[in-house]
PDB file of C-alpha atoms and ligand atoms in Angstrom:
ATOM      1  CA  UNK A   1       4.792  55.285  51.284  1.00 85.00           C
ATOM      2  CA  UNK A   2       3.214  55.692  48.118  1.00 96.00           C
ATOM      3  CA  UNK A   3       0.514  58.276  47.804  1.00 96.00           C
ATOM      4  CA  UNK A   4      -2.501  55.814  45.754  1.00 97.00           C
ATOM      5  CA  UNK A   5      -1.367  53.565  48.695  1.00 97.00           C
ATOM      6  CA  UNK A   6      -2.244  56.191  51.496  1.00 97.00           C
ATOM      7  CA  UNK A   7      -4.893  57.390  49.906  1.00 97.00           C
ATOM      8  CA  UNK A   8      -6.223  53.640  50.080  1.00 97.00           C
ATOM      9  CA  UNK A   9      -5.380  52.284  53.152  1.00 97.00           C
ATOM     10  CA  UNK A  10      -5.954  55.069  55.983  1.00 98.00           C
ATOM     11  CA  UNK A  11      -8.910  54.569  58.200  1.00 98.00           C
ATOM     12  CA  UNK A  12     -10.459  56.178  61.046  1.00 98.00           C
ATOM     13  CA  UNK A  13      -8.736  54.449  63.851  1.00 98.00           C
ATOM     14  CA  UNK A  14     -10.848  54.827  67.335  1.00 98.00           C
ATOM     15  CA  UNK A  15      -8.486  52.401  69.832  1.00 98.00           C
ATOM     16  CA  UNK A  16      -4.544  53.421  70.210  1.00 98.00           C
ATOM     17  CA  UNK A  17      -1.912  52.073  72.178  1.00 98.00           C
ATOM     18  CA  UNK A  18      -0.672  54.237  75.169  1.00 97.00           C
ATOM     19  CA  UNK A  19       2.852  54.513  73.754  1.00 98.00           C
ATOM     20  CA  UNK A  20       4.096  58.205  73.457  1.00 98.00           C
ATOM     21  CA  UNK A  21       4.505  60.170  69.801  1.00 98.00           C
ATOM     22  CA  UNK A  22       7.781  61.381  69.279  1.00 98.00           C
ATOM     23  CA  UNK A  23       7.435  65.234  69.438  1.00 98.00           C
ATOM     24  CA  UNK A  24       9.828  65.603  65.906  1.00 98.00           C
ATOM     25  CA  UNK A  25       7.112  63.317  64.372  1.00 98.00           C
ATOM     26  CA  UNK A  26       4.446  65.347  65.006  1.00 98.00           C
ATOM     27  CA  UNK A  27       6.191  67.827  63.995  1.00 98.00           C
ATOM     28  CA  UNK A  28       7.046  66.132  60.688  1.00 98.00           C
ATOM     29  CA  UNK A  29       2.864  65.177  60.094  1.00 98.00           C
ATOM     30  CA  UNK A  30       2.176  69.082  60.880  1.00 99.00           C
ATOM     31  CA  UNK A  31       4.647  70.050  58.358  1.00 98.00           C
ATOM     32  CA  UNK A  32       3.242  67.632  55.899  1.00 98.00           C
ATOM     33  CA  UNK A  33      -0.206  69.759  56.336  1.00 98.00           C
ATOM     34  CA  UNK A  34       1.405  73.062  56.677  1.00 98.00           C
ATOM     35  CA  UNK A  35       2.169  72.333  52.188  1.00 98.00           C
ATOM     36  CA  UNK A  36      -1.624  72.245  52.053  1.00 98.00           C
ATOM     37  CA  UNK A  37      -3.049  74.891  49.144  1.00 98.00           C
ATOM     38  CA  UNK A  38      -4.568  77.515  51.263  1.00 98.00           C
ATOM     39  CA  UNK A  39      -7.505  80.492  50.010  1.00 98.00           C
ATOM     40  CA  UNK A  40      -5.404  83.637  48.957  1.00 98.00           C
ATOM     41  CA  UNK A  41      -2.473  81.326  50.068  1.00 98.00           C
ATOM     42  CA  UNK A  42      -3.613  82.383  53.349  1.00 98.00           C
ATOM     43  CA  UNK A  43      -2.450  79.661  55.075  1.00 98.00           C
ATOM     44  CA  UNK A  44      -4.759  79.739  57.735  1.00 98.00           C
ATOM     45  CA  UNK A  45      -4.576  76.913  59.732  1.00 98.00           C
ATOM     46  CA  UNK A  46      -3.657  76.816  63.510  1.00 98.00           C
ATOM     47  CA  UNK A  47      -2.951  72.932  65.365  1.00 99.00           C
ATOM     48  CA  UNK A  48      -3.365  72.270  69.062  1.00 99.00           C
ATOM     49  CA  UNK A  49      -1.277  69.480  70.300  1.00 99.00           C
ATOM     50  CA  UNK A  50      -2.927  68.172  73.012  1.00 98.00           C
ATOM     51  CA  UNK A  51      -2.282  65.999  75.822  1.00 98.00           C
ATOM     52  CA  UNK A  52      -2.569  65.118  79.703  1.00 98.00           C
ATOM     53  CA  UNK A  53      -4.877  66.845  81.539  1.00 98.00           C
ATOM     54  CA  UNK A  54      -6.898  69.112  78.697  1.00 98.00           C
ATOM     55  CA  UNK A  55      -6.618  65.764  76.304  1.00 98.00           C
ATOM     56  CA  UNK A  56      -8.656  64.274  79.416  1.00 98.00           C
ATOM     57  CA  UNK A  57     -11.230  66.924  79.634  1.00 98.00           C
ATOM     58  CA  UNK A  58     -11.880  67.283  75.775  1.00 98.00           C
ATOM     59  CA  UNK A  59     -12.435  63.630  75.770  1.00 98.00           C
ATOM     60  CA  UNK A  60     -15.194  63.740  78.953  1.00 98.00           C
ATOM     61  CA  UNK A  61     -16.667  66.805  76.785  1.00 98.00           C
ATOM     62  CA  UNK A  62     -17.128  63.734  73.642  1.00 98.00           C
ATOM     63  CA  UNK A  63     -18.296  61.443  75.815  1.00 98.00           C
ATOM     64  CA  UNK A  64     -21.008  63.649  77.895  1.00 97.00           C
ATOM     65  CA  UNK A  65     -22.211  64.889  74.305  1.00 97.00           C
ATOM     66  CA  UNK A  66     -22.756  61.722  73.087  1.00 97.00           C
ATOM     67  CA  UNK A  67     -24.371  60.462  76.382  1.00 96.00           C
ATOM     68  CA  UNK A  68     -26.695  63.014  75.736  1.00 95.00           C
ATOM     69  CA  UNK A  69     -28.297  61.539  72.487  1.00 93.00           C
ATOM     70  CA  UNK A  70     -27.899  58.240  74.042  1.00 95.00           C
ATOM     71  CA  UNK A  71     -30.804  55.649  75.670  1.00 95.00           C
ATOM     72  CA  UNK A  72     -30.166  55.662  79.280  1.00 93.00           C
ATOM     73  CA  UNK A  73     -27.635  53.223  80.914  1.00 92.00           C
ATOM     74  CA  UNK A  74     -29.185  49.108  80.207  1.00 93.00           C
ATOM     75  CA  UNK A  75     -31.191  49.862  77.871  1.00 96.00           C
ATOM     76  CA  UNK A  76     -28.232  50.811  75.202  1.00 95.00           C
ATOM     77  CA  UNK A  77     -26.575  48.151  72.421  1.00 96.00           C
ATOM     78  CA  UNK A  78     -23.076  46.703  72.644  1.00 96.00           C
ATOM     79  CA  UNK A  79     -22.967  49.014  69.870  1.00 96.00           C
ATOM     80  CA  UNK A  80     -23.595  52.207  72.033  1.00 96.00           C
ATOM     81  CA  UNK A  81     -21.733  51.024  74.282  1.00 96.00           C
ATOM     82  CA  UNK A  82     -18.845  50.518  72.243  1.00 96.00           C
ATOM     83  CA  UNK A  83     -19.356  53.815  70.520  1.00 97.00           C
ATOM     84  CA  UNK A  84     -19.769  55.779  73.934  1.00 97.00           C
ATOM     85  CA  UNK A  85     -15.906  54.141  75.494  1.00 97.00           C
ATOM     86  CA  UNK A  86     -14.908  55.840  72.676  1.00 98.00           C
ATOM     87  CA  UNK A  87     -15.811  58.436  73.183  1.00 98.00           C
ATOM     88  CA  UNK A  88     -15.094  59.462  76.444  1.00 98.00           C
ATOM     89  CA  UNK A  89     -11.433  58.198  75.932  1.00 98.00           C
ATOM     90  CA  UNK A  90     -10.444  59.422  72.156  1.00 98.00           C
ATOM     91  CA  UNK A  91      -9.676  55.406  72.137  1.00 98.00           C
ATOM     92  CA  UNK A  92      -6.748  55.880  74.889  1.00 98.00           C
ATOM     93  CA  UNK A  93      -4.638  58.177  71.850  1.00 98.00           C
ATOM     94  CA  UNK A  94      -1.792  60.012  73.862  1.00 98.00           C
ATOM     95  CA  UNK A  95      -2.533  63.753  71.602  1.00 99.00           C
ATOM     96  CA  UNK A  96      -5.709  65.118  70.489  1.00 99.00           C
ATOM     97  CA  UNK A  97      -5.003  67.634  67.678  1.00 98.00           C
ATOM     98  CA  UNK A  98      -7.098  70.078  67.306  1.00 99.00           C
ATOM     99  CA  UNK A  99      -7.390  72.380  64.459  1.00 99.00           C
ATOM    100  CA  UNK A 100      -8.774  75.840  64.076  1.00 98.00           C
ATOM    101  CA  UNK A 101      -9.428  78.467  61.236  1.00 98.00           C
ATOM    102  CA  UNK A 102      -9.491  82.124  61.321  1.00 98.00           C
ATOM    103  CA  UNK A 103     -13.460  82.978  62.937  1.00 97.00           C
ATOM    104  CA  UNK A 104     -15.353  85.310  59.944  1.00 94.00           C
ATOM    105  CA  UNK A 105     -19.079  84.612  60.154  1.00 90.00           C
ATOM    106  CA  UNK A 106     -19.831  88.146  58.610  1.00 94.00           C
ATOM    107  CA  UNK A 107     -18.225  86.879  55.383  1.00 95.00           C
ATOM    108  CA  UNK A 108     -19.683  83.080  54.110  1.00 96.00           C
ATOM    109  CA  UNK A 109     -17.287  83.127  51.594  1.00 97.00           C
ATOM    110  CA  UNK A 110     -14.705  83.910  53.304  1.00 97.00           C
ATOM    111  CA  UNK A 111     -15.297  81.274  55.829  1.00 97.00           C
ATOM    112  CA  UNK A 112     -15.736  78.824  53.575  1.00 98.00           C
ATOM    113  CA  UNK A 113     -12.758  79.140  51.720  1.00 98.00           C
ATOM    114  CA  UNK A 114     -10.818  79.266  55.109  1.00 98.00           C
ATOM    115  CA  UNK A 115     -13.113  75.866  56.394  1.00 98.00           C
ATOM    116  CA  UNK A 116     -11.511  74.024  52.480  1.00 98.00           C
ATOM    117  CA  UNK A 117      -8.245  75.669  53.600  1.00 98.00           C
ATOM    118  CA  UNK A 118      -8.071  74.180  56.726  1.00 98.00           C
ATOM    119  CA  UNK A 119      -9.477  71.169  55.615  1.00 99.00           C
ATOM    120  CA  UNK A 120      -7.150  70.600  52.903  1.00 99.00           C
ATOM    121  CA  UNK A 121      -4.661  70.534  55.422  1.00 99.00           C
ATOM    122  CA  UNK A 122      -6.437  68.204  58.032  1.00 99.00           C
ATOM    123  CA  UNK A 123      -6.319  65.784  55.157  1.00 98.00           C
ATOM    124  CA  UNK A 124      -2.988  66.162  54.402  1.00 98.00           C
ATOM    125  CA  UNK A 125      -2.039  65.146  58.615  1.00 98.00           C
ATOM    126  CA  UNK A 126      -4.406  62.289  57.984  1.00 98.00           C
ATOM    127  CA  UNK A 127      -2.389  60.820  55.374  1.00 98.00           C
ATOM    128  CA  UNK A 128       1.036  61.615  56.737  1.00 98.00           C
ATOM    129  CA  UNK A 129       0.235  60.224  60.325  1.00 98.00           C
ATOM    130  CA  UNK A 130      -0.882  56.964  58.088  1.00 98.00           C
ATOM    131  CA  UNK A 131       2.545  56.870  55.764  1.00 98.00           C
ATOM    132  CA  UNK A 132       4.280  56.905  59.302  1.00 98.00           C
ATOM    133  CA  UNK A 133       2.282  54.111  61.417  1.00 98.00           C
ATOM    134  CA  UNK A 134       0.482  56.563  63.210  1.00 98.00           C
ATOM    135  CA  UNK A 135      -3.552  56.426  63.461  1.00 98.00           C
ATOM    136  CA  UNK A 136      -6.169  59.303  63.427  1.00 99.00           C
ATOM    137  CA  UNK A 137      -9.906  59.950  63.409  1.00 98.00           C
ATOM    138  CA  UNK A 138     -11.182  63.183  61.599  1.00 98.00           C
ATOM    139  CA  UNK A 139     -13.927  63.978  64.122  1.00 98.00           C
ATOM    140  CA  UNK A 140     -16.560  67.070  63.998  1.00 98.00           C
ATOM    141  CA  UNK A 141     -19.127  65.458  66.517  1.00 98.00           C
ATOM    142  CA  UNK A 142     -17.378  67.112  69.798  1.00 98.00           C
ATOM    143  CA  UNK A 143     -18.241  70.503  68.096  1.00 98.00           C
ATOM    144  CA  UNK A 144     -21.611  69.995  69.520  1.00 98.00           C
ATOM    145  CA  UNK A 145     -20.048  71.455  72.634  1.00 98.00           C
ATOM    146  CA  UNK A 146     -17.741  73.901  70.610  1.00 98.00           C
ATOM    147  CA  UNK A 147     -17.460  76.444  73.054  1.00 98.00           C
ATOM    148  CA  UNK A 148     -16.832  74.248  76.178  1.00 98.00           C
ATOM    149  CA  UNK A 149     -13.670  73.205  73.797  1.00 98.00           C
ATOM    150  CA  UNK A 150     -12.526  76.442  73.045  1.00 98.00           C
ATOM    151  CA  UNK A 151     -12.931  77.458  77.135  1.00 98.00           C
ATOM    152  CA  UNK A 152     -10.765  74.340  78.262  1.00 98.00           C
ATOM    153  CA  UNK A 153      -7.901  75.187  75.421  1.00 98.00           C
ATOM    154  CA  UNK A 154      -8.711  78.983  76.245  1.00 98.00           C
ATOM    155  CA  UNK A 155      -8.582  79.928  72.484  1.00 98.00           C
ATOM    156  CA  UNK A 156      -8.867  82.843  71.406  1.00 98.00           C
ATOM    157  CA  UNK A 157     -12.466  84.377  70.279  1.00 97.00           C
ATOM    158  CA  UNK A 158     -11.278  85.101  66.661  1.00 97.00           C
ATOM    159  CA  UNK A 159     -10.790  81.324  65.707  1.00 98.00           C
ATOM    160  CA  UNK A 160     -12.782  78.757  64.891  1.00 98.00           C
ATOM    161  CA  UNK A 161     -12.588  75.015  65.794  1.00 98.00           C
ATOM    162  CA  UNK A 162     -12.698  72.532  62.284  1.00 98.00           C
ATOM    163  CA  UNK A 163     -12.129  69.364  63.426  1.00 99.00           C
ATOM    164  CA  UNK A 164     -10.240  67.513  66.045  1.00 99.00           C
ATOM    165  CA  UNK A 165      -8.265  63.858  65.497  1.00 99.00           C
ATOM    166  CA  UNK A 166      -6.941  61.910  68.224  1.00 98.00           C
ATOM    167  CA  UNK A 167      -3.280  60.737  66.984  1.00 99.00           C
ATOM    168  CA  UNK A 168      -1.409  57.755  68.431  1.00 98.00           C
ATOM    169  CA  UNK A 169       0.038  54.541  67.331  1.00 98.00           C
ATOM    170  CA  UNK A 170      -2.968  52.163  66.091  1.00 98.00           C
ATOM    171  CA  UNK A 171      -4.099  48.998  68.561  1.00 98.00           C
ATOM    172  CA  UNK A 172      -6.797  47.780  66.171  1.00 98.00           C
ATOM    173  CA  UNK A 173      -6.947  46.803  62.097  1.00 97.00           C
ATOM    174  CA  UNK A 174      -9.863  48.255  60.346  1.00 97.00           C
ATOM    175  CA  UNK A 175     -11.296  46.814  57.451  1.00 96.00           C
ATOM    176  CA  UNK A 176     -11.206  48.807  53.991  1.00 95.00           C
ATOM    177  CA  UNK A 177     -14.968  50.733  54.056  1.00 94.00           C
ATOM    178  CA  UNK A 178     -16.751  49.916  50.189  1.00 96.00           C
ATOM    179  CA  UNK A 179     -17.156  52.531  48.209  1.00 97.00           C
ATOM    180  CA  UNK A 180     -20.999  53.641  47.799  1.00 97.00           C
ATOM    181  CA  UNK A 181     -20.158  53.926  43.794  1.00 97.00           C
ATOM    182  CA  UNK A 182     -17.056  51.903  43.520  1.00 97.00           C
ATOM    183  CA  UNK A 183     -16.977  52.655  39.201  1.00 98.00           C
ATOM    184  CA  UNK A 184     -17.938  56.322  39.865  1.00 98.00           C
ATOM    185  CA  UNK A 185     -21.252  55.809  37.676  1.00 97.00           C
ATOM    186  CA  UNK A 186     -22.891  58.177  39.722  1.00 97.00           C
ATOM    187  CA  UNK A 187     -20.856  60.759  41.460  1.00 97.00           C
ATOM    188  CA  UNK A 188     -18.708  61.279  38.206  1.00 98.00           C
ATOM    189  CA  UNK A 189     -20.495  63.681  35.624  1.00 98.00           C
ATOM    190  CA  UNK A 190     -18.392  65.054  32.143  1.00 98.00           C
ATOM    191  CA  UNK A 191     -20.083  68.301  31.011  1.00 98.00           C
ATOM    192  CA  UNK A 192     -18.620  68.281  27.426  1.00 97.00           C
TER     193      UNK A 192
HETATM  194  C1  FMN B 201     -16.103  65.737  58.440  1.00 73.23           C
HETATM  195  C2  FMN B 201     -15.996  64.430  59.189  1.00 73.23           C
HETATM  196  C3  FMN B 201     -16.483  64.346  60.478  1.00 73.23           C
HETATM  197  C4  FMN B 201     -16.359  63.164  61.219  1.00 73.23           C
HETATM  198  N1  FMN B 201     -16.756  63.151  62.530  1.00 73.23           N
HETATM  199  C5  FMN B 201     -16.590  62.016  63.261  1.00 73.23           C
HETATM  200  C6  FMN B 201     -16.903  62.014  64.646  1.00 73.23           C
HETATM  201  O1  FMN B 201     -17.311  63.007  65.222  1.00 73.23           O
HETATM  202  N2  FMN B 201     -16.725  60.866  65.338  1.00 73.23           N
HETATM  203  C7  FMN B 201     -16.244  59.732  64.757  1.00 73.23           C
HETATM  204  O2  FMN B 201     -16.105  58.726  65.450  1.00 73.23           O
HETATM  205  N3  FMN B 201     -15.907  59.707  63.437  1.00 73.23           N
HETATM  206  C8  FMN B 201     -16.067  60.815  62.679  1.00 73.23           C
HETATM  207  N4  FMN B 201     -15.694  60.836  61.348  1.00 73.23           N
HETATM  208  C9  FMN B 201     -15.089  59.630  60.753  1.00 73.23           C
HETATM  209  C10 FMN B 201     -16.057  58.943  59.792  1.00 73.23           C
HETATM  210  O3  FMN B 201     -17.009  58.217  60.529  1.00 73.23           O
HETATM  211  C11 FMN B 201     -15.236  58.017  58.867  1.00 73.23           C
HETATM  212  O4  FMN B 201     -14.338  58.788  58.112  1.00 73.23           O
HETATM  213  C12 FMN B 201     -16.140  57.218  57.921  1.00 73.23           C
HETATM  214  O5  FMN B 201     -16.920  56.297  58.640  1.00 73.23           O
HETATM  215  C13 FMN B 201     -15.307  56.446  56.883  1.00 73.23           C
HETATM  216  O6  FMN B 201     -14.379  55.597  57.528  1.00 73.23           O
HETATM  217  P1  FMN B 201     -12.794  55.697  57.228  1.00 73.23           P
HETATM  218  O7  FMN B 201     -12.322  57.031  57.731  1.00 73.23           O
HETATM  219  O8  FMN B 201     -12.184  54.552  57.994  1.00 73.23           O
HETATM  220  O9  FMN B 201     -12.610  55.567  55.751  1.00 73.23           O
HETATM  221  C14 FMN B 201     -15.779  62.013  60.605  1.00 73.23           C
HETATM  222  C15 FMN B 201     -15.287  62.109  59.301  1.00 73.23           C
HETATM  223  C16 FMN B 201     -15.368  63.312  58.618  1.00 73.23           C
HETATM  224  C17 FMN B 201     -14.755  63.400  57.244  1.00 73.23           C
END
């Protein structure tokens, strides 16, 4: 797939189809991450591929967290609702991935160039997943309960959780999201 074309047509998907994701394919999205540009060429990213039982429980953990900030059952909108199946079921995706940077909250710098780092690379599996028919959904809201997370996948205390993305095969079309500043009037500034 062409990159412009990627870059263009991904979108967060939140419903997948239960069918299975070959493991080599994974593997190939990972790899297409692993070529991110990295602080220091640190390369410090770490993916958890997640499924069955812990892909279960990190999905409750979604769905209790966003309960929480939610009006009590009736009195919700189909919205909510909607919103809230998510939620608790990462949209029925097989994996959850979940990816992690090196923990360094003595040195802001330092974690910040390890949170582009990892980022970078997040990005990069967003676009590869797309380019082979797969779906994702870059998702920071279940870090509300970050440390339940990093109990149930028992990580270690020196990393840090970025972002997680459910990754399946897509059972829904989204439509194309405008652009706030479509001719980049505003969010485009030449310093000459
Ligand atoms: C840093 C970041 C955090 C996000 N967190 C969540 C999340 O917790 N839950 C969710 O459903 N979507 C989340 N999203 C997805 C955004 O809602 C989505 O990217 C945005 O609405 C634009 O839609 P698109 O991805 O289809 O272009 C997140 C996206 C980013 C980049």
């Amino acid at each position: 797939m062409e990159l412009y074309q990627a870059i263009r047509g991904r979108r967060s998907i939140r419903k997948f189809k239960p069918d299975p994701v070959p493991k080599e394919l994974v593997y190939k999205v990972l790899d297409a991450a692993n070529w991110a540009p990295s602080g220091v060429n640190l390369q410090q990213w770490k993916f958890y591929v997640v499924s069955g039982q812990k892909r279960d429980q990190i999905a409750a953990s979604y769905g209790r967290v966003t309960e929480k900030n939610y009006p009590p059952v009736g009195q919700r909108t189909e919205q909510q609702e909607s919103f809230l199946t998510w939620a608790k079921t990462y949209g029925g995706a097989p994996l959850i991935i979940v990816a992690t940077m090196p923990r360094d909250e003595q040195q802001p710098r330092r974690r910040k160039m390890h949170l582009e780092s990892v980022s970078a690379a997040f990005q990069n599996l967003l676009l590869a997943a797309y380019a082979e028919g797969l779906g994702t959904c870059w998702m920071t809201g279940p870090l509300a309960a970050e440390e339940e997370l990093m109990e149930i996948l028992q990580l270690p205390a020196d990393e840090e959780i970025v972002a997680l993305t459910p990754l399946g095969y897509p059972d829904q079309q989204v439509a194309d999201k405008p652009r706030h500043d479509p001719d980049l009037k505003e969010k485009v500034v030449w310093v000459e």
